[in-house]
Amino acid sequence: MSLVAGGALVALVALIVIAVLSYRSISSFQEGARWVDHTNNVLRTTELIFSDLKDAESAVRGYAITGDKSYLQPLGDSTAGIPLRLDLLARLTADNPAQAARSRELADLVNQRLAAAERTLQTYRQGKRQAASVETRSQLDSGKALMDDIRALIGQLRTEEESLLRERAASSENAARKTTAIIIFGNLVGLSILALAFGLLRREVLTRARAQKAAQQLAAEIEDLYERAPCGYHSVNRDGVFVRMNSTELAWLGYTLDEVIGKLRFQDVVAPEFRQVVQENFPRLLQGGTTDNLEYELVRKDGSRFPVSVNATAILDEAGRFIMSRTTMFDITALTAARSQLIEANAFLDTVVENIPSMVFVKYADSLRFARINRAEEALLGMSREQVVGKSDHDLFPKAQADFFTAKDRQVLASRDVVDIQQEAISTPHGERILHTRKIGLRDASDNPQYLLGISHDITERIQAEEHIKALAADLEVRANQLESANKELESFSYSVSHDLRSPLRAIDGFSRLLEEDYHQVLDAEGKRLLSVIRQSSQRMGTLIDDLLAFSKLGRKPLAVACVDMNELVAEALADVRAAAPAADVEVRLGDLPAATGDRVLLRQAWINLISNGFKYSSKKDKPEVEVGGRPTENGSIVYFVRDNGVGFDMQYYDKLFGVFQRLHRAEEFPGTGVGLAIVQRVVARHGGRAWAESAPGKGATFFFSIPGAGGPT
């Protein structure tokens, strides 16, 4: 519309300008034409004056020559018209001083010539013809000179006027051309403006048509949006009665439009306990105010309820009087549920924070003043949170400590990572405590720090314990050095004793055997028995010495750790045990054994000892049985076992089971030195595992040991 108005304004201005130019051009042309006519009048008047003067002179001359009065008829007309024409000429030349002077001069000459002619006529009328004849000649002579002067003066008048006529004619012609050009140009401009105006008008019409169509579409969309909006819309009059309601709100309430409009009030669909809120806020709406985010419970037609959030504004007339409301309503069922969950979550979080045994505190990032602390922090500081919240470190601690805390806080806020402060001292009513603190900056969506979160652990006792442990470790190192020295001495002693004992034992065994062989016929049965006991005892003593040396070597030999195929290793150990006891008829059940990590030689010895024990202690059963198996555990280690159906043992003597030379059965009943299980325990312990057993008298026994599985620690 502004473009059309602009075009119309331009057209109006152009037409006014053209009209003004045309008017001025036509006025100039008319002025020029008037001056041309004026000049022609001057020329014509001079011609007529000169013509009348010549007629008057001819009439006088004819009458003088002929005496015929008929010649005098033109004289009267001429003498009557000449003054009028002289007066006209005077008026026509009044605007031109030079011409006006010539006009006055011409009038004098003409009057002189007419006066002379009159005198001649008077002479003739008096009958003095002779005298008149002389007068006439005299007048003719002088009249000729006057006529020459008059002719010359008229010539000057005409020359001047003709010059003016040419100028004025040229000016008038220019004005005519200019006027023609302006008219033509004005018409062209007018036509152009009309075409432009028509084009603009047509475009405006099309634009308005499109705008009207768009407005109709928009109105339809708005109506569709109003009806199908995900929120409820309604309007009430000043009595609170519904005058409008969209389909969404109708569906929420379960009513039809006819049941609501003009029949129900808003407070009719509000739960009774919320109607007071409506009565308190509706008057403000009637006065042109607004209601924002008011929460109600609405009652559906079927009596069920749902929560809503309501916002309303007033529509007023020009006088400021209330017409109706414009109310928006949102179903906040999900929001209410989420709010309840959030309250529960916050309560849970508060409970967690308050009951964390570590100190938790939050500070504002801008001022580094405390925003929150938990119970543990209150207990450490010996202050209530009311005494702490809003305070800074400088308000609560000595300057040196406060400066340290503040510097660390600023370091945390400048960083985006957790800052771990291993130790920091803090003054409390309980004395100085040592804290291990972790701090991190809490940032908003724009990555600007808003809070500082800190979690502190009181490690005072741990530090003291560590110092105590360090002291114990130093003492233990001294004792370990002493023990190592003692072990070396014991090892040397054991080797020396075993080496020194072997010679006499071999001598006793050898001489006993010789005595038995050489004096076999001389010795009675008791002597033979005693020699046999001596030999068995010496041989058993040798075995004990060998086992003792083997047991002592287990602590010195380095482990050759590798992945061990236990199925293969147990098969080898079983073959060795069967070779040592070929007469034993024992049923052996082998399970699928997981691989393990360890020293193959030492583990082989442990399997031999356990399997041979199973063979030995089940040998007195009618059907001796031994079972070997294994299973992985959750911690990555493997538990292996050897189970037999032998004599078993009493668990009350379990503590003696893995001791050196400790036996739970008599040697006469089951041979052995009591070192085998001690060797098993030493082997398992060196692999980082443990050995144990379960049994009952007469019900067999199960021996377990655990070591790392394949790929485990080495």
JSON list of N, CA and C in Angstrom, two decimals, residues 109-163:
[
{"chain": "A", "resi": 109, "resn": "LEU", "atom": "N", "xyz": [2.89, 67.53, -34.38]},
{"chain": "A", "resi": 109, "resn": "LEU", "atom": "CA", "xyz": [3.02, 67.76, -35.83]},
{"chain": "A", "resi": 109, "resn": "LEU", "atom": "C", "xyz": [1.67, 67.61, -36.53]},
{"chain": "A", "resi": 110, "resn": "VAL", "atom": "N", "xyz": [0.93, 66.55, -36.14]},
{"chain": "A", "resi": 110, "resn": "VAL", "atom": "CA", "xyz": [-0.38, 66.32, -36.79]},
{"chain": "A", "resi": 110, "resn": "VAL", "atom": "C", "xyz": [-1.31, 67.48, -36.47]},
{"chain": "A", "resi": 111, "resn": "ASN", "atom": "N", "xyz": [-1.30, 67.92, -35.23]},
{"chain": "A", "resi": 111, "resn": "ASN", "atom": "CA", "xyz": [-2.18, 69.04, -34.85]},
{"chain": "A", "resi": 111, "resn": "ASN", "atom": "C", "xyz": [-1.79, 70.31, -35.62]},
{"chain": "A", "resi": 112, "resn": "GLN", "atom": "N", "xyz": [-0.47, 70.50, -35.77]},
{"chain": "A", "resi": 112, "resn": "GLN", "atom": "CA", "xyz": [-0.04, 71.66, -36.56]},
{"chain": "A", "resi": 112, "resn": "GLN", "atom": "C", "xyz": [-0.56, 71.55, -38.01]},
{"chain": "A", "resi": 113, "resn": "ARG", "atom": "N", "xyz": [-0.42, 70.30, -38.55]},
{"chain": "A", "resi": 113, "resn": "ARG", "atom": "CA", "xyz": [-0.85, 70.16, -39.95]},
{"chain": "A", "resi": 113, "resn": "ARG", "atom": "C", "xyz": [-2.35, 70.36, -40.07]},
{"chain": "A", "resi": 114, "resn": "LEU", "atom": "N", "xyz": [-3.11, 69.85, -39.11]},
{"chain": "A", "resi": 114, "resn": "LEU", "atom": "CA", "xyz": [-4.57, 70.01, -39.16]},
{"chain": "A", "resi": 114, "resn": "LEU", "atom": "C", "xyz": [-4.96, 71.48, -38.95]},
{"chain": "A", "resi": 115, "resn": "ALA", "atom": "N", "xyz": [-4.23, 72.18, -38.08]},
{"chain": "A", "resi": 115, "resn": "ALA", "atom": "CA", "xyz": [-4.53, 73.60, -37.83]},
{"chain": "A", "resi": 115, "resn": "ALA", "atom": "C", "xyz": [-4.30, 74.43, -39.10]},
{"chain": "A", "resi": 116, "resn": "ALA", "atom": "N", "xyz": [-3.21, 74.13, -39.85]},
{"chain": "A", "resi": 116, "resn": "ALA", "atom": "CA", "xyz": [-2.91, 74.85, -41.10]},
{"chain": "A", "resi": 116, "resn": "ALA", "atom": "C", "xyz": [-4.00, 74.59, -42.12]},
{"chain": "A", "resi": 117, "resn": "ALA", "atom": "N", "xyz": [-4.45, 73.32, -42.18]},
{"chain": "A", "resi": 117, "resn": "ALA", "atom": "CA", "xyz": [-5.51, 72.98, -43.13]},
{"chain": "A", "resi": 117, "resn": "ALA", "atom": "C", "xyz": [-6.78, 73.72, -42.77]},
{"chain": "A", "resi": 118, "resn": "GLU", "atom": "N", "xyz": [-7.05, 73.84, -41.48]},
{"chain": "A", "resi": 118, "resn": "GLU", "atom": "CA", "xyz": [-8.26, 74.54, -41.03]},
{"chain": "A", "resi": 118, "resn": "GLU", "atom": "C", "xyz": [-8.20, 76.00, -41.40]},
{"chain": "A", "resi": 119, "resn": "ARG", "atom": "N", "xyz": [-7.03, 76.59, -41.28]},
{"chain": "A", "resi": 119, "resn": "ARG", "atom": "CA", "xyz": [-6.91, 78.00, -41.62]},
{"chain": "A", "resi": 119, "resn": "ARG", "atom": "C", "xyz": [-7.15, 78.20, -43.12]},
{"chain": "A", "resi": 120, "resn": "THR", "atom": "N", "xyz": [-6.62, 77.31, -43.90]},
{"chain": "A", "resi": 120, "resn": "THR", "atom": "CA", "xyz": [-6.83, 77.42, -45.37]},
{"chain": "A", "resi": 120, "resn": "THR", "atom": "C", "xyz": [-8.30, 77.34, -45.69]},
{"chain": "A", "resi": 121, "resn": "LEU", "atom": "N", "xyz": [-9.02, 76.42, -45.05]},
{"chain": "A", "resi": 121, "resn": "LEU", "atom": "CA", "xyz": [-10.44, 76.27, -45.31]},
{"chain": "A", "resi": 121, "resn": "LEU", "atom": "C", "xyz": [-11.19, 77.53, -44.88]},
{"chain": "A", "resi": 122, "resn": "GLN", "atom": "N", "xyz": [-10.81, 78.10, -43.78]},
{"chain": "A", "resi": 122, "resn": "GLN", "atom": "CA", "xyz": [-11.47, 79.30, -43.30]},
{"chain": "A", "resi": 122, "resn": "GLN", "atom": "C", "xyz": [-11.29, 80.44, -44.31]},
{"chain": "A", "resi": 123, "resn": "THR", "atom": "N", "xyz": [-10.11, 80.50, -44.86]},
{"chain": "A", "resi": 123, "resn": "THR", "atom": "CA", "xyz": [-9.85, 81.56, -45.84]},
{"chain": "A", "resi": 123, "resn": "THR", "atom": "C", "xyz": [-10.77, 81.40, -47.04]},
{"chain": "A", "resi": 124, "resn": "TYR", "atom": "N", "xyz": [-10.92, 80.13, -47.50]},
{"chain": "A", "resi": 124, "resn": "TYR", "atom": "CA", "xyz": [-11.79, 79.88, -48.66]},
{"chain": "A", "resi": 124, "resn": "TYR", "atom": "C", "xyz": [-13.23, 80.13, -48.31]},
{"chain": "A", "resi": 125, "resn": "ARG", "atom": "N", "xyz": [-13.61, 79.83, -47.09]},
{"chain": "A", "resi": 125, "resn": "ARG", "atom": "CA", "xyz": [-15.01, 80.03, -46.73]},
{"chain": "A", "resi": 125, "resn": "ARG", "atom": "C", "xyz": [-15.35, 81.53, -46.65]},
{"chain": "A", "resi": 126, "resn": "GLN", "atom": "N", "xyz": [-14.37, 82.35, -46.37]},
{"chain": "A", "resi": 126, "resn": "GLN", "atom": "CA", "xyz": [-14.62, 83.81, -46.26]},
{"chain": "A", "resi": 126, "resn": "GLN", "atom": "C", "xyz": [-14.64, 84.47, -47.66]},
{"chain": "A", "resi": 127, "resn": "GLY", "atom": "N", "xyz": [-14.42, 83.69, -48.70]},
{"chain": "A", "resi": 127, "resn": "GLY", "atom": "CA", "xyz": [-14.49, 84.23, -50.07]},
{"chain": "A", "resi": 127, "resn": "GLY", "atom": "C", "xyz": [-13.24, 84.94, -50.47]},
{"chain": "A", "resi": 128, "resn": "LYS", "atom": "N", "xyz": [-12.22, 84.77, -49.71]},
{"chain": "A", "resi": 128, "resn": "LYS", "atom": "CA", "xyz": [-10.96, 85.43, -50.07]},
{"chain": "A", "resi": 128, "resn": "LYS", "atom": "C", "xyz": [-10.14, 84.42, -50.83]},
{"chain": "A", "resi": 129, "resn": "ARG", "atom": "N", "xyz": [-10.62, 84.11, -51.96]},
{"chain": "A", "resi": 129, "resn": "ARG", "atom": "CA", "xyz": [-9.98, 83.06, -52.76]},
{"chain": "A", "resi": 129, "resn": "ARG", "atom": "C", "xyz": [-8.58, 83.43, -53.13]},
{"chain": "A", "resi": 130, "resn": "GLN", "atom": "N", "xyz": [-8.42, 84.81, -53.53]},
{"chain": "A", "resi": 130, "resn": "GLN", "atom": "CA", "xyz": [-7.08, 85.20, -53.94]},
{"chain": "A", "resi": 130, "resn": "GLN", "atom": "C", "xyz": [-6.14, 85.02, -52.79]},
{"chain": "A", "resi": 131, "resn": "ALA", "atom": "N", "xyz": [-6.56, 85.51, -51.67]},
{"chain": "A", "resi": 131, "resn": "ALA", "atom": "CA", "xyz": [-5.72, 85.37, -50.48]},
{"chain": "A", "resi": 131, "resn": "ALA", "atom": "C", "xyz": [-5.58, 83.91, -50.11]},
{"chain": "A", "resi": 132, "resn": "ALA", "atom": "N", "xyz": [-6.68, 83.14, -50.26]},
{"chain": "A", "resi": 132, "resn": "ALA", "atom": "CA", "xyz": [-6.64, 81.70, -49.94]},
{"chain": "A", "resi": 132, "resn": "ALA", "atom": "C", "xyz": [-5.69, 80.97, -50.84]},
{"chain": "A", "resi": 133, "resn": "SER", "atom": "N", "xyz": [-5.65, 81.41, -52.07]},
{"chain": "A", "resi": 133, "resn": "SER", "atom": "CA", "xyz": [-4.75, 80.73, -52.99]},
{"chain": "A", "resi": 133, "resn": "SER", "atom": "C", "xyz": [-3.33, 80.93, -52.56]},
{"chain": "A", "resi": 134, "resn": "VAL", "atom": "N", "xyz": [-3.03, 82.19, -52.19]},
{"chain": "A", "resi": 134, "resn": "VAL", "atom": "CA", "xyz": [-1.65, 82.44, -51.70]},
{"chain": "A", "resi": 134, "resn": "VAL", "atom": "C", "xyz": [-1.38, 81.63, -50.44]},
{"chain": "A", "resi": 135, "resn": "GLU", "atom": "N", "xyz": [-2.41, 81.62, -49.55]},
{"chain": "A", "resi": 135, "resn": "GLU", "atom": "CA", "xyz": [-2.26, 80.87, -48.27]},
{"chain": "A", "resi": 135, "resn": "GLU", "atom": "C", "xyz": [-2.08, 79.40, -48.55]},
{"chain": "A", "resi": 136, "resn": "THR", "atom": "N", "xyz": [-2.81, 78.93, -49.50]},
{"chain": "A", "resi": 136, "resn": "THR", "atom": "CA", "xyz": [-2.73, 77.49, -49.82]},
{"chain": "A", "resi": 136, "resn": "THR", "atom": "C", "xyz": [-1.36, 77.12, -50.30]},
{"chain": "A", "resi": 137, "resn": "ARG", "atom": "N", "xyz": [-0.84, 77.98, -51.15]},
{"chain": "A", "resi": 137, "resn": "ARG", "atom": "CA", "xyz": [0.52, 77.66, -51.63]},
{"chain": "A", "resi": 137, "resn": "ARG", "atom": "C", "xyz": [1.52, 77.68, -50.47]},
{"chain": "A", "resi": 138, "resn": "SER", "atom": "N", "xyz": [1.31, 78.71, -49.64]},
{"chain": "A", "resi": 138, "resn": "SER", "atom": "CA", "xyz": [2.22, 78.79, -48.50]},
{"chain": "A", "resi": 138, "resn": "SER", "atom": "C", "xyz": [2.06, 77.54, -47.61]},
{"chain": "A", "resi": 139, "resn": "GLN", "atom": "N", "xyz": [0.79, 77.15, -47.45]},
{"chain": "A", "resi": 139, "resn": "GLN", "atom": "CA", "xyz": [0.55, 75.96, -46.61]},
{"chain": "A", "resi": 139, "resn": "GLN", "atom": "C", "xyz": [1.07, 74.69, -47.29]},
{"chain": "A", "resi": 140, "resn": "LEU", "atom": "N", "xyz": [0.92, 74.66, -48.55]},
{"chain": "A", "resi": 140, "resn": "LEU", "atom": "CA", "xyz": [1.43, 73.47, -49.25]},
{"chain": "A", "resi": 140, "resn": "LEU", "atom": "C", "xyz": [2.93, 73.34, -49.08]},
{"chain": "A", "resi": 141, "resn": "ASP", "atom": "N", "xyz": [3.59, 74.51, -49.18]},
{"chain": "A", "resi": 141, "resn": "ASP", "atom": "CA", "xyz": [5.04, 74.44, -49.01]},
{"chain": "A", "resi": 141, "resn": "ASP", "atom": "C", "xyz": [5.40, 74.01, -47.58]},
{"chain": "A", "resi": 142, "resn": "SER", "atom": "N", "xyz": [4.74, 74.68, -46.59]},
{"chain": "A", "resi": 142, "resn": "SER", "atom": "CA", "xyz": [5.06, 74.32, -45.19]},
{"chain": "A", "resi": 142, "resn": "SER", "atom": "C", "xyz": [4.48, 72.94, -44.83]},
{"chain": "A", "resi": 143, "resn": "GLY", "atom": "N", "xyz": [3.31, 72.59, -45.38]},
{"chain": "A", "resi": 143, "resn": "GLY", "atom": "CA", "xyz": [2.68, 71.29, -45.10]},
{"chain": "A", "resi": 143, "resn": "GLY", "atom": "C", "xyz": [3.51, 70.13, -45.61]},
{"chain": "A", "resi": 144, "resn": "LYS", "atom": "N", "xyz": [4.17, 70.41, -46.75]},
{"chain": "A", "resi": 144, "resn": "LYS", "atom": "CA", "xyz": [5.03, 69.34, -47.27]},
{"chain": "A", "resi": 144, "resn": "LYS", "atom": "C", "xyz": [6.13, 69.03, -46.30]},
{"chain": "A", "resi": 145, "resn": "ALA", "atom": "N", "xyz": [6.71, 70.09, -45.71]},
{"chain": "A", "resi": 145, "resn": "ALA", "atom": "CA", "xyz": [7.78, 69.89, -44.73]},
{"chain": "A", "resi": 145, "resn": "ALA", "atom": "C", "xyz": [7.24, 69.15, -43.51]},
{"chain": "A", "resi": 146, "resn": "LEU", "atom": "N", "xyz": [6.01, 69.55, -43.04]},
{"chain": "A", "resi": 146, "resn": "LEU", "atom": "CA", "xyz": [5.43, 68.86, -41.87]},
{"chain": "A", "resi": 146, "resn": "LEU", "atom": "C", "xyz": [5.15, 67.39, -42.17]},
{"chain": "A", "resi": 147, "resn": "MET", "atom": "N", "xyz": [4.62, 67.18, -43.39]},
{"chain": "A", "resi": 147, "resn": "MET", "atom": "CA", "xyz": [4.31, 65.80, -43.75]},
{"chain": "A", "resi": 147, "resn": "MET", "atom": "C", "xyz": [5.58, 64.96, -43.82]},
{"chain": "A", "resi": 148, "resn": "ASP", "atom": "N", "xyz": [6.65, 65.64, -44.33]},
{"chain": "A", "resi": 148, "resn": "ASP", "atom": "CA", "xyz": [7.92, 64.89, -44.33]},
{"chain": "A", "resi": 148, "resn": "ASP", "atom": "C", "xyz": [8.35, 64.55, -42.90]},
{"chain": "A", "resi": 149, "resn": "ASP", "atom": "N", "xyz": [8.19, 65.56, -42.02]},
{"chain": "A", "resi": 149, "resn": "ASP", "atom": "CA", "xyz": [8.56, 65.30, -40.60]},
{"chain": "A", "resi": 149, "resn": "ASP", "atom": "C", "xyz": [7.65, 64.23, -40.00]},
{"chain": "A", "resi": 150, "resn": "ILE", "atom": "N", "xyz": [6.35, 64.34, -40.35]},
{"chain": "A", "resi": 150, "resn": "ILE", "atom": "CA", "xyz": [5.41, 63.33, -39.81]},
{"chain": "A", "resi": 150, "resn": "ILE", "atom": "C", "xyz": [5.75, 61.96, -40.36]},
{"chain": "A", "resi": 151, "resn": "ARG", "atom": "N", "xyz": [6.01, 61.92, -41.66]},
{"chain": "A", "resi": 151, "resn": "ARG", "atom": "CA", "xyz": [6.36, 60.62, -42.27]},
{"chain": "A", "resi": 151, "resn": "ARG", "atom": "C", "xyz": [7.60, 60.04, -41.61]},
{"chain": "A", "resi": 152, "resn": "ALA", "atom": "N", "xyz": [8.59, 60.93, -41.42]},
{"chain": "A", "resi": 152, "resn": "ALA", "atom": "CA", "xyz": [9.83, 60.45, -40.80]},
{"chain": "A", "resi": 152, "resn": "ALA", "atom": "C", "xyz": [9.56, 59.95, -39.37]},
{"chain": "A", "resi": 153, "resn": "LEU", "atom": "N", "xyz": [8.77, 60.71, -38.63]},
{"chain": "A", "resi": 153, "resn": "LEU", "atom": "CA", "xyz": [8.49, 60.33, -37.23]},
{"chain": "A", "resi": 153, "resn": "LEU", "atom": "C", "xyz": [7.70, 59.03, -37.18]},
{"chain": "A", "resi": 154, "resn": "ILE", "atom": "N", "xyz": [6.69, 58.94, -38.09]},
{"chain": "A", "resi": 154, "resn": "ILE", "atom": "CA", "xyz": [5.93, 57.67, -38.15]},
{"chain": "A", "resi": 154, "resn": "ILE", "atom": "C", "xyz": [6.86, 56.52, -38.54]},
{"chain": "A", "resi": 155, "resn": "GLY", "atom": "N", "xyz": [7.80, 56.82, -39.45]},
{"chain": "A", "resi": 155, "resn": "GLY", "atom": "CA", "xyz": [8.76, 55.78, -39.84]},
{"chain": "A", "resi": 155, "resn": "GLY", "atom": "C", "xyz": [9.56, 55.30, -38.64]},
{"chain": "A", "resi": 156, "resn": "GLN", "atom": "N", "xyz": [9.98, 56.28, -37.80]},
{"chain": "A", "resi": 156, "resn": "GLN", "atom": "CA", "xyz": [10.73, 55.88, -36.58]},
{"chain": "A", "resi": 156, "resn": "GLN", "atom": "C", "xyz": [9.85, 55.03, -35.65]},
{"chain": "A", "resi": 157, "resn": "LEU", "atom": "N", "xyz": [8.60, 55.51, -35.50]},
{"chain": "A", "resi": 157, "resn": "LEU", "atom": "CA", "xyz": [7.68, 54.72, -34.67]},
{"chain": "A", "resi": 157, "resn": "LEU", "atom": "C", "xyz": [7.52, 53.29, -35.21]},
{"chain": "A", "resi": 158, "resn": "ARG", "atom": "N", "xyz": [7.31, 53.22, -36.51]},
{"chain": "A", "resi": 158, "resn": "ARG", "atom": "CA", "xyz": [7.09, 51.91, -37.11]},
{"chain": "A", "resi": 158, "resn": "ARG", "atom": "C", "xyz": [8.34, 51.03, -37.05]},
{"chain": "A", "resi": 159, "resn": "THR", "atom": "N", "xyz": [9.50, 51.69, -37.28]},
{"chain": "A", "resi": 159, "resn": "THR", "atom": "CA", "xyz": [10.76, 50.90, -37.22]},
{"chain": "A", "resi": 159, "resn": "THR", "atom": "C", "xyz": [10.94, 50.28, -35.83]},
{"chain": "A", "resi": 160, "resn": "GLU", "atom": "N", "xyz": [10.72, 51.16, -34.84]},
{"chain": "A", "resi": 160, "resn": "GLU", "atom": "CA", "xyz": [10.87, 50.66, -33.45]},
{"chain": "A", "resi": 160, "resn": "GLU", "atom": "C", "xyz": [9.87, 49.55, -33.16]},
{"chain": "A", "resi": 161, "resn": "GLU", "atom": "N", "xyz": [8.63, 49.75, -33.59]},
{"chain": "A", "resi": 161, "resn": "GLU", "atom": "CA", "xyz": [7.60, 48.75, -33.32]},
{"chain": "A", "resi": 161, "resn": "GLU", "atom": "C", "xyz": [7.84, 47.48, -34.11]},
{"chain": "A", "resi": 162, "resn": "GLU", "atom": "N", "xyz": [8.31, 47.64, -35.34]},
{"chain": "A", "resi": 162, "resn": "GLU", "atom": "CA", "xyz": [8.59, 46.43, -36.13]},
{"chain": "A", "resi": 162, "resn": "GLU", "atom": "C", "xyz": [9.71, 45.61, -35.48]},
{"chain": "A", "resi": 163, "resn": "SER", "atom": "N", "xyz": [10.72, 46.35, -34.97]},
{"chain": "A", "resi": 163, "resn": "SER", "atom": "CA", "xyz": [11.80, 45.64, -34.24]},
{"chain": "A", "resi": 163, "resn": "SER", "atom": "C", "xyz": [11.23, 44.91, -33.03]}
]
